[in-house]
Amino acid sequence: MVNASKQRIRGRGLIQLLFAALTNSFVTGFAAGKIYQGDLKRLCHPGLNCYSCPGAVLSCPIGALQAVIGSRAFNLSLYLMGFLLLVGATLGRFVCGFLCPFGMIQEWLYKIPFPWKRNRFRADTALRYLKYVMLVVLVIALPMLLVNDAGAGSPTFCKYVCPAGTLEGAVPLVLLSGAAKAPGDALPAGPLQPQALPGLPAGPPLLQGAAVLPGLEAQPVYQTGALFTWKMAVMALVILLSVVNYRPFCKYLCPLGAIYGLLNPVALYRLRMEESLCIHCGRCRKACLMCLDPEHRQNQPECVRCGDCVNACPTGALTMGFGDKRRTDETAGAASPARQTRG
Amino acid sequence: MSNAGRRPRLWIPLSLAGILLIALGAARGEVDTVFRKAIMICLECIGIG
Ligand code: SF4
Ligand code: SF4
């Protein structure tokens, strides 16, 4: 017999906040304009979280993927492919709904009252394919193929697009150092100085890409030129769009969302529909800010597992959790990271 | 009728393949490449370089 207990997904905002705080808990970094250099950085964050953020204690999987692909030693990253496959096959885009700090920031922005909120428009579906272009062209192909004389590729997605890197890395570092200088200016002595690395010889500045003025070898120069202006413009656009459109970066641009989205249909964590309980009221479809139709398709690539449809369902036909089986009263509360209550 | 049980449990072989790839990548030294990149402020990445 079907168990008609209604599931409620609660505490998602708190989980998002706690996970973001935990994975950006290097408080010294924020105070001193430095970044964390400990062993945890060998591991990756499941979500998009810039490893040049002063607080970040883990690596960004998209930054790391480009770093390995663009390195002289490797053309492909088995480590990152394995990590993304493992996370994607088990959690899918649960990561987007619960664990990604940049997804959380966009949700906060969408909560800002604005008279003209717009999620459904004609180009929406086509634009969602753009994130796959980002993945294939900017994250994989260009770092692999566009190499310098030394054989090293550039992290093209980070460099030209990623607003998370600008917001979480560039902005705090520039603000903390007061280092937004015109091209050619030397950075004054301050927190953004080369940092001593365990196991690596002291010497050249560790702040990659920094130019060094003759006579100022110990002091990297920061240039906020055209590239910085471009990145700030992309970030500003994403921030503004996030006020009117729910998670525009996740829908249209995020290569990590693209990877997890491809794995969403087969992931262990999933949406489930008990068709005998569905009264076809359409409330789940109305509740979905990603503009999906969970009554008819539960595990499509765009579903970020926010649970809004589950909460909106009046009969308990929709549930969310690990595996295909609905939870019975006996097992309720044991498996899901979100709380389940009787409705 | 529930939609449960209609799909093979693909997440199992995919997860196992993921674990295998992680081990292979670690064995050939990719973790050090990630680490070296992640402990430096990548000015090129964040658009200041
Ligand atoms: S789509 Fe990207 S930015 Fe959005 S929540 Fe998922 S990983 Fe984060
Ligand atoms: S289908 Fe449900 S869980 Fe998925 S994004 Fe829409 S409301 Fe959220």
Short mmCIF file of C-alpha atoms and ligand atoms in Angstrom, two decimals:
data_model
loop_
_atom_site.label_atom_id
_atom_site.label_comp_id
_atom_site.label_asym_id
_atom_site.label_seq_id
_atom_site.Cartn_x
_atom_site.Cartn_y
_atom_site.Cartn_z
CA MET A 1 0.00 0.00 0.00
CA VAL A 2 1.21 3.50 -0.78
CA ASN A 3 2.28 5.55 2.18
CA ALA A 4 0.77 9.00 1.82
CA SER A 5 2.96 10.86 4.32
CA LYS A 6 3.89 14.21 2.90
CA GLN A 7 7.54 15.19 2.80
CA ARG A 8 8.72 18.69 3.65
CA ILE A 9 12.14 19.86 2.63
CA ARG A 10 13.25 22.18 5.39
CA GLY A 11 16.45 23.84 6.46
CA ARG A 12 17.93 24.09 2.96
CA GLY A 13 18.99 27.72 3.46
CA LEU A 14 20.71 26.81 6.70
CA ILE A 15 22.53 23.86 5.11
CA GLN A 16 23.68 26.14 2.27
CA LEU A 17 24.94 28.75 4.71
CA LEU A 18 26.69 26.28 7.01
CA PHE A 19 28.40 24.47 4.13
CA ALA A 20 29.55 27.75 2.59
CA ALA A 21 30.87 28.92 5.97
CA LEU A 22 32.60 25.62 6.67
CA THR A 23 34.33 25.46 3.30
CA ASN A 24 35.36 29.13 3.52
CA SER A 25 36.45 29.06 7.12
CA PHE A 26 40.05 30.30 6.73
CA VAL A 27 39.27 33.48 8.64
CA THR A 28 42.92 34.56 8.68
CA GLY A 29 42.71 34.86 4.92
CA PHE A 30 39.99 37.48 5.13
CA ALA A 31 41.85 39.34 7.84
CA ALA A 32 45.23 39.35 6.08
CA GLY A 33 44.39 39.16 2.37
CA LYS A 34 46.05 35.76 2.07
CA ILE A 35 44.76 32.42 0.91
CA TYR A 36 44.82 29.05 2.66
CA GLN A 37 47.81 26.89 1.74
CA GLY A 38 47.18 23.74 3.73
CA ASP A 39 46.75 20.15 2.63
CA LEU A 40 42.96 20.32 2.37
CA LYS A 41 43.46 22.16 -0.91
CA ARG A 42 44.37 18.83 -2.47
CA LEU A 43 40.64 18.09 -2.26
CA CYS A 44 37.89 19.78 -4.24
CA HIS A 45 34.71 21.52 -3.20
CA PRO A 46 31.68 19.84 -4.79
CA GLY A 47 30.30 23.26 -5.82
CA LEU A 48 31.70 26.31 -7.53
CA ASN A 49 33.92 27.98 -4.94
CA CYS A 50 36.98 29.92 -6.10
CA TYR A 51 40.23 28.65 -4.61
CA SER A 52 41.59 32.17 -4.66
CA CYS A 53 38.88 33.21 -2.20
CA PRO A 54 40.72 34.22 0.99
CA GLY A 55 38.54 31.90 3.07
CA ALA A 56 38.49 28.83 0.79
CA VAL A 57 39.91 25.67 2.32
CA LEU A 58 39.19 23.46 -0.72
CA SER A 59 39.97 23.70 -4.43
CA CYS A 60 37.44 24.67 -7.05
CA PRO A 61 36.75 21.64 -9.29
CA ILE A 62 36.40 23.76 -12.44
CA GLY A 63 39.57 25.75 -11.71
CA ALA A 64 41.42 22.53 -10.87
CA LEU A 65 40.18 20.81 -14.03
CA GLN A 66 41.55 23.64 -16.18
CA ALA A 67 44.78 23.70 -14.19
CA VAL A 68 45.48 20.02 -14.83
CA ILE A 69 44.35 20.10 -18.49
CA GLY A 70 46.47 23.21 -19.07
CA SER A 71 49.52 21.87 -17.26
CA ARG A 72 52.55 20.72 -19.18
CA ALA A 73 52.42 17.26 -17.61
CA PHE A 74 48.81 16.28 -18.41
CA ASN A 75 46.23 16.75 -21.13
CA LEU A 76 43.33 15.18 -19.27
CA SER A 77 42.51 15.04 -15.61
CA LEU A 78 41.59 11.59 -14.39
CA TYR A 79 41.47 12.90 -10.82
CA LEU A 80 38.93 15.61 -11.60
CA MET A 81 36.93 13.46 -14.01
CA GLY A 82 36.69 10.81 -11.30
CA PHE A 83 35.73 13.34 -8.64
CA LEU A 84 33.01 14.90 -10.78
CA LEU A 85 31.72 11.48 -11.83
CA LEU A 86 31.53 10.28 -8.23
CA VAL A 87 29.81 13.42 -6.92
CA GLY A 88 27.53 13.66 -9.96
CA ALA A 89 26.49 9.99 -9.89
CA THR A 90 25.65 10.06 -6.19
CA LEU A 91 24.32 13.59 -5.57
CA GLY A 92 23.72 15.07 -9.04
CA ARG A 93 22.52 18.67 -8.80
CA PHE A 94 21.69 18.27 -5.12
CA VAL A 95 25.09 19.98 -4.96
CA CYS A 96 23.56 23.03 -6.71
CA GLY A 97 20.55 23.19 -4.43
CA PHE A 98 22.29 22.53 -1.13
CA LEU A 99 26.06 22.82 -1.29
CA CYS A 100 27.17 25.43 -3.82
CA PRO A 101 28.01 28.86 -2.34
CA PHE A 102 27.54 30.65 -5.66
CA GLY A 103 24.12 29.08 -6.11
CA MET A 104 23.23 30.33 -2.63
CA ILE A 105 24.40 33.87 -3.44
CA GLN A 106 22.20 33.94 -6.54
CA GLU A 107 19.23 32.76 -4.49
CA TRP A 108 19.81 35.57 -2.01
CA LEU A 109 19.90 38.08 -4.85
CA TYR A 110 16.63 36.71 -6.25
CA LYS A 111 14.98 37.40 -2.88
CA ILE A 112 15.55 41.14 -3.38
CA PRO A 113 12.11 42.61 -4.09
CA PHE A 114 11.81 43.78 -7.67
CA PRO A 115 8.59 44.46 -9.60
CA TRP A 116 9.71 42.69 -12.78
CA LYS A 117 10.80 39.12 -12.00
CA ARG A 118 11.08 37.07 -15.16
CA ASN A 119 11.89 33.37 -15.47
CA ARG A 120 9.87 32.28 -18.48
CA PHE A 121 10.87 33.87 -21.77
CA ARG A 122 11.32 32.63 -25.30
CA ALA A 123 15.10 32.22 -25.46
CA ASP A 124 15.30 30.53 -22.06
CA THR A 125 15.49 26.94 -23.31
CA ALA A 126 18.07 27.68 -26.00
CA LEU A 127 20.23 29.73 -23.64
CA ARG A 128 20.49 26.79 -21.25
CA TYR A 129 22.68 24.97 -23.79
CA LEU A 130 25.28 27.71 -23.40
CA LYS A 131 26.67 26.08 -20.27
CA TYR A 132 27.62 23.00 -22.30
CA VAL A 133 29.48 25.28 -24.71
CA MET A 134 31.28 26.80 -21.70
CA LEU A 135 32.26 23.33 -20.54
CA VAL A 136 33.48 22.00 -23.87
CA VAL A 137 35.11 25.15 -25.26
CA LEU A 138 36.35 27.23 -22.31
CA VAL A 139 37.00 24.57 -19.68
CA ILE A 140 38.33 21.72 -21.83
CA ALA A 141 39.27 22.65 -25.41
CA LEU A 142 40.98 26.03 -25.03
CA PRO A 143 43.12 25.18 -21.96
CA MET A 144 44.16 22.00 -23.80
CA LEU A 145 44.85 23.49 -27.23
CA LEU A 146 45.87 27.12 -26.66
CA VAL A 147 49.26 26.69 -25.08
CA ASN A 148 52.19 29.06 -24.71
CA ASP A 149 55.79 28.36 -25.74
CA ALA A 150 56.35 26.47 -22.51
CA GLY A 151 53.40 24.20 -23.30
CA ALA A 152 51.09 25.56 -20.60
CA GLY A 153 47.45 26.40 -21.25
CA SER A 154 45.38 29.14 -19.70
CA PRO A 155 42.32 28.65 -17.43
CA THR A 156 40.07 30.30 -19.99
CA PHE A 157 36.74 29.96 -18.17
CA CYS A 158 38.17 31.41 -14.94
CA LYS A 159 40.00 34.12 -16.80
CA TYR A 160 37.22 35.44 -19.02
CA VAL A 161 33.93 34.38 -17.46
CA CYS A 162 33.73 33.02 -13.92
CA PRO A 163 31.88 35.62 -11.81
CA ALA A 164 32.39 33.45 -8.71
CA GLY A 165 36.15 34.00 -9.04
CA THR A 166 35.67 37.74 -9.38
CA LEU A 167 33.25 37.96 -6.46
CA GLU A 168 34.94 35.51 -4.10
CA GLY A 169 38.57 36.00 -5.14
CA ALA A 170 39.35 39.24 -6.94
CA VAL A 171 37.05 41.63 -5.09
CA PRO A 172 38.01 40.64 -1.52
CA LEU A 173 41.71 40.44 -2.37
CA VAL A 174 41.72 43.83 -4.06
CA LEU A 175 39.71 45.39 -1.25
CA LEU A 176 41.83 43.80 1.45
CA SER A 177 45.09 44.85 -0.13
CA GLY A 178 43.92 48.21 -1.36
CA ALA A 179 45.78 47.05 -4.43
CA ALA A 180 43.55 48.22 -7.24
CA LYS A 181 46.33 50.03 -9.01
CA ALA A 182 46.71 51.56 -12.38
CA PRO A 183 48.90 49.50 -14.70
CA GLY A 184 52.52 49.94 -13.78
CA ASP A 185 51.99 50.94 -10.17
CA ALA A 186 53.79 48.86 -7.61
CA LEU A 187 51.79 47.32 -4.82
CA PRO A 188 52.68 48.95 -1.53
CA ALA A 189 53.94 46.76 1.28
CA GLY A 190 50.88 45.11 2.69
CA PRO A 191 49.05 41.88 3.12
CA LEU A 192 49.22 40.77 -0.52
CA GLN A 193 52.87 39.90 -0.43
CA PRO A 194 54.40 36.60 -1.56
CA GLN A 195 53.63 33.96 0.97
CA ALA A 196 56.06 31.38 2.28
CA LEU A 197 55.13 27.95 1.01
CA PRO A 198 55.88 24.77 2.87
CA GLY A 199 58.30 22.68 0.85
CA LEU A 200 58.90 25.19 -1.90
CA PRO A 201 61.96 27.42 -2.20
CA ALA A 202 61.56 31.07 -1.36
CA GLY A 203 62.19 33.38 -4.26
CA PRO A 204 59.88 34.30 -7.08
CA PRO A 205 56.54 35.82 -6.18
CA LEU A 206 53.93 33.20 -5.66
CA LEU A 207 51.19 35.40 -6.90
CA GLN A 208 50.97 34.07 -10.42
CA GLY A 209 50.72 36.46 -13.26
CA ALA A 210 52.08 39.36 -11.23
CA ALA A 211 54.54 41.53 -13.06
CA VAL A 212 57.59 42.61 -11.12
CA LEU A 213 59.17 46.01 -11.50
CA PRO A 214 62.97 46.20 -11.65
CA GLY A 215 64.25 46.85 -8.18
CA LEU A 216 61.02 45.73 -6.59
CA GLU A 217 61.55 42.00 -6.97
CA ALA A 218 59.83 41.16 -3.69
CA GLN A 219 56.76 43.19 -4.56
CA PRO A 220 54.34 41.93 -7.18
CA VAL A 221 52.48 44.52 -9.17
CA TYR A 222 48.73 44.19 -9.56
CA GLN A 223 47.16 45.51 -12.67
CA THR A 224 43.47 46.15 -12.87
CA GLY A 225 43.36 46.69 -16.58
CA ALA A 226 41.00 45.65 -19.34
CA LEU A 227 40.66 42.05 -18.15
CA PHE A 228 39.68 43.14 -14.65
CA THR A 229 37.16 45.60 -16.07
CA TRP A 230 35.69 42.85 -18.27
CA LYS A 231 35.44 40.43 -15.34
CA MET A 232 33.80 43.07 -13.16
CA ALA A 233 31.29 43.74 -15.95
CA VAL A 234 30.44 40.03 -16.24
CA MET A 235 30.04 39.80 -12.47
CA ALA A 236 27.84 42.92 -12.34
CA LEU A 237 25.68 41.53 -15.13
CA VAL A 238 25.22 38.19 -13.35
CA ILE A 239 24.40 39.98 -10.08
CA LEU A 240 21.83 42.24 -11.74
CA LEU A 241 20.29 39.37 -13.70
CA SER A 242 20.06 37.30 -10.51
CA VAL A 243 17.67 39.87 -9.06
CA VAL A 244 15.19 39.41 -11.91
CA ASN A 245 15.87 35.81 -12.95
CA TYR A 246 16.30 32.80 -10.65
CA ARG A 247 19.93 31.52 -10.75
CA PRO A 248 20.83 32.79 -14.24
CA PHE A 249 24.46 31.68 -13.95
CA CYS A 250 23.38 28.16 -12.97
CA LYS A 251 20.90 27.96 -15.84
CA TYR A 252 22.95 29.46 -18.63
CA LEU A 253 26.66 29.49 -17.86
CA CYS A 254 27.89 27.12 -15.18
CA PRO A 255 30.05 24.27 -16.55
CA LEU A 256 29.83 22.46 -13.23
CA GLY A 257 26.04 22.56 -13.36
CA ALA A 258 26.34 21.16 -16.90
CA ILE A 259 28.36 18.16 -15.69
CA TYR A 260 26.10 17.43 -12.72
CA GLY A 261 23.07 18.01 -14.94
CA LEU A 262 24.20 15.30 -17.36
CA LEU A 263 24.40 12.91 -14.42
CA ASN A 264 21.15 14.08 -12.76
CA PRO A 265 18.92 11.54 -14.56
CA VAL A 266 20.86 8.61 -13.13
CA ALA A 267 22.05 10.07 -9.80
CA LEU A 268 21.31 8.27 -6.56
CA TYR A 269 19.74 11.37 -4.97
CA ARG A 270 16.51 11.96 -6.88
CA LEU A 271 12.98 13.20 -7.14
CA ARG A 272 10.29 10.47 -7.02
CA MET A 273 6.70 10.55 -8.19
CA GLU A 274 3.96 8.31 -6.84
CA GLU A 275 1.56 8.60 -9.73
CA SER A 276 -1.39 7.09 -7.86
CA LEU A 277 -1.27 10.05 -5.46
CA CYS A 278 -1.01 12.80 -8.08
CA ILE A 279 -4.21 14.84 -8.57
CA HIS A 280 -2.71 16.85 -11.48
CA CYS A 281 -3.21 20.18 -9.75
CA GLY A 282 -0.09 21.71 -11.34
CA ARG A 283 1.17 23.25 -8.08
CA CYS A 284 4.58 21.61 -8.43
CA ARG A 285 5.08 23.18 -11.85
CA LYS A 286 4.04 26.60 -10.57
CA ALA A 287 6.41 26.31 -7.60
CA CYS A 288 9.46 25.45 -9.71
CA LEU A 289 11.64 28.52 -10.20
CA MET A 290 13.79 26.57 -12.67
CA CYS A 291 10.63 26.40 -14.85
CA LEU A 292 10.42 22.60 -14.92
CA ASP A 293 7.48 20.22 -14.89
CA PRO A 294 8.21 17.71 -12.12
CA GLU A 295 4.81 16.09 -12.50
CA HIS A 296 5.90 14.63 -15.82
CA ARG A 297 9.71 14.59 -15.61
CA GLN A 298 11.40 14.32 -12.26
CA ASN A 299 15.08 13.90 -12.97
CA GLN A 300 15.95 16.19 -15.80
CA PRO A 301 19.33 17.94 -16.04
CA GLU A 302 18.00 21.35 -14.95
CA CYS A 303 16.54 20.26 -11.60
CA VAL A 304 18.67 21.65 -8.76
CA ARG A 305 16.84 19.57 -6.12
CA CYS A 306 15.59 22.61 -4.26
CA GLY A 307 12.52 20.70 -3.10
CA ASP A 308 10.07 23.54 -3.73
CA CYS A 309 7.87 21.21 -5.79
CA VAL A 310 7.91 18.59 -3.03
CA ASN A 311 6.79 21.22 -0.53
CA ALA A 312 4.09 22.50 -2.89
CA CYS A 313 2.61 19.06 -3.60
CA PRO A 314 -0.60 18.78 -1.54
CA THR A 315 -0.86 14.98 -1.61
CA GLY A 316 2.70 13.80 -1.02
CA ALA A 317 2.98 12.37 -4.55
CA LEU A 318 6.39 14.00 -5.01
CA THR A 319 9.23 13.10 -2.68
CA MET A 320 12.99 13.55 -2.81
CA GLY A 321 15.80 11.45 -1.37
CA PHE A 322 18.40 8.74 -1.95
CA GLY A 323 17.24 5.96 -4.22
CA ASP A 324 13.96 5.17 -5.93
CA LYS A 325 12.03 3.97 -2.94
CA ARG A 326 9.66 6.29 -1.13
CA ARG A 327 10.24 6.45 2.54
CA THR A 328 7.78 4.73 4.79
CA ASP A 329 6.91 6.01 8.23
CA GLU A 330 9.36 3.52 9.68
CA THR A 331 12.33 4.82 7.72
CA ALA A 332 11.41 8.53 7.69
CA GLY A 333 14.08 10.80 9.06
CA ALA A 334 16.88 8.29 8.61
CA ALA A 335 18.31 8.94 5.16
CA SER A 336 17.79 12.43 3.83
CA PRO A 337 19.84 15.51 4.64
CA ALA A 338 16.60 17.47 4.63
CA ARG A 339 14.04 16.95 7.37
CA GLN A 340 10.85 15.11 6.67
CA THR A 341 7.65 15.87 8.51
CA ARG A 342 4.08 14.77 8.30
CA GLY A 343 1.90 17.22 6.43
CA MET B 1 1.95 3.68 -9.82
CA SER B 2 5.32 4.74 -8.57
CA ASN B 3 8.10 5.66 -10.96
CA ALA B 4 10.52 3.67 -8.81
CA GLY B 5 12.45 0.79 -10.26
CA ARG B 6 12.23 1.84 -13.90
CA ARG B 7 15.85 2.59 -14.41
CA PRO B 8 18.95 0.49 -13.96
CA ARG B 9 21.10 1.59 -11.06
CA LEU B 10 23.63 3.35 -13.23
CA TRP B 11 24.95 5.41 -10.36
CA ILE B 12 26.73 2.34 -9.00
CA PRO B 13 29.07 1.60 -11.96
CA LEU B 14 29.52 5.34 -12.53
CA SER B 15 30.55 5.90 -8.92
CA LEU B 16 32.94 2.95 -9.05
CA ALA B 17 34.43 4.33 -12.26
CA GLY B 18 34.76 7.69 -10.50
CA ILE B 19 36.65 6.14 -7.60
CA LEU B 20 38.93 4.27 -10.01
CA LEU B 21 39.69 7.47 -11.96
CA ILE B 22 40.42 9.38 -8.75
CA ALA B 23 42.91 6.67 -7.76
CA LEU B 24 44.55 6.64 -11.20
CA GLY B 25 44.79 10.44 -11.28
CA ALA B 26 46.27 10.54 -7.79
CA ALA B 27 48.76 7.82 -8.71
CA ARG B 28 50.09 9.82 -11.64
CA GLY B 29 50.56 12.95 -9.57
CA GLU B 30 47.58 15.09 -10.56
CA VAL B 31 46.76 15.94 -6.96
CA ASP B 32 50.07 17.78 -6.64
CA THR B 33 49.29 19.79 -9.77
CA VAL B 34 45.93 20.79 -8.28
CA PHE B 35 47.58 21.63 -4.96
CA ARG B 36 50.30 23.78 -6.49
CA LYS B 37 47.72 25.78 -8.40
CA ALA B 38 45.33 26.11 -5.47
CA ILE B 39 47.80 27.47 -2.93
CA MET B 40 48.80 30.41 -5.10
CA ILE B 41 46.60 33.40 -5.69
CA CYS B 42 45.97 32.95 -9.39
CA LEU B 43 45.79 36.52 -10.62
CA GLU B 44 45.19 35.35 -14.16
CA CYS B 45 42.18 33.33 -12.94
CA ILE B 46 40.58 36.16 -11.04
CA GLY B 47 41.31 38.79 -13.66
CA ILE B 48 43.94 40.93 -11.96
CA GLY B 49 46.96 39.54 -13.78
S1 SF4 C 1 25.02 25.47 -11.47
FE1 SF4 C 1 27.13 25.98 -10.87
S2 SF4 C 1 27.01 27.91 -9.73
FE2 SF4 C 1 24.93 27.04 -9.88
S3 SF4 C 1 24.70 25.91 -8.00
FE3 SF4 C 1 25.38 24.44 -9.54
S4 SF4 C 1 27.63 24.41 -9.36
FE4 SF4 C 1 26.90 26.23 -8.28
S1 SF4 C 2 11.72 20.24 -10.19
FE1 SF4 C 2 11.36 20.58 -7.97
S2 SF4 C 2 13.35 20.17 -6.98
FE2 SF4 C 2 13.73 20.44 -9.21
S3 SF4 C 2 14.29 22.61 -9.44
FE3 SF4 C 2 12.05 22.43 -9.80
S4 SF4 C 2 11.09 22.81 -7.77
FE4 SF4 C 2 13.28 22.39 -7.42
#
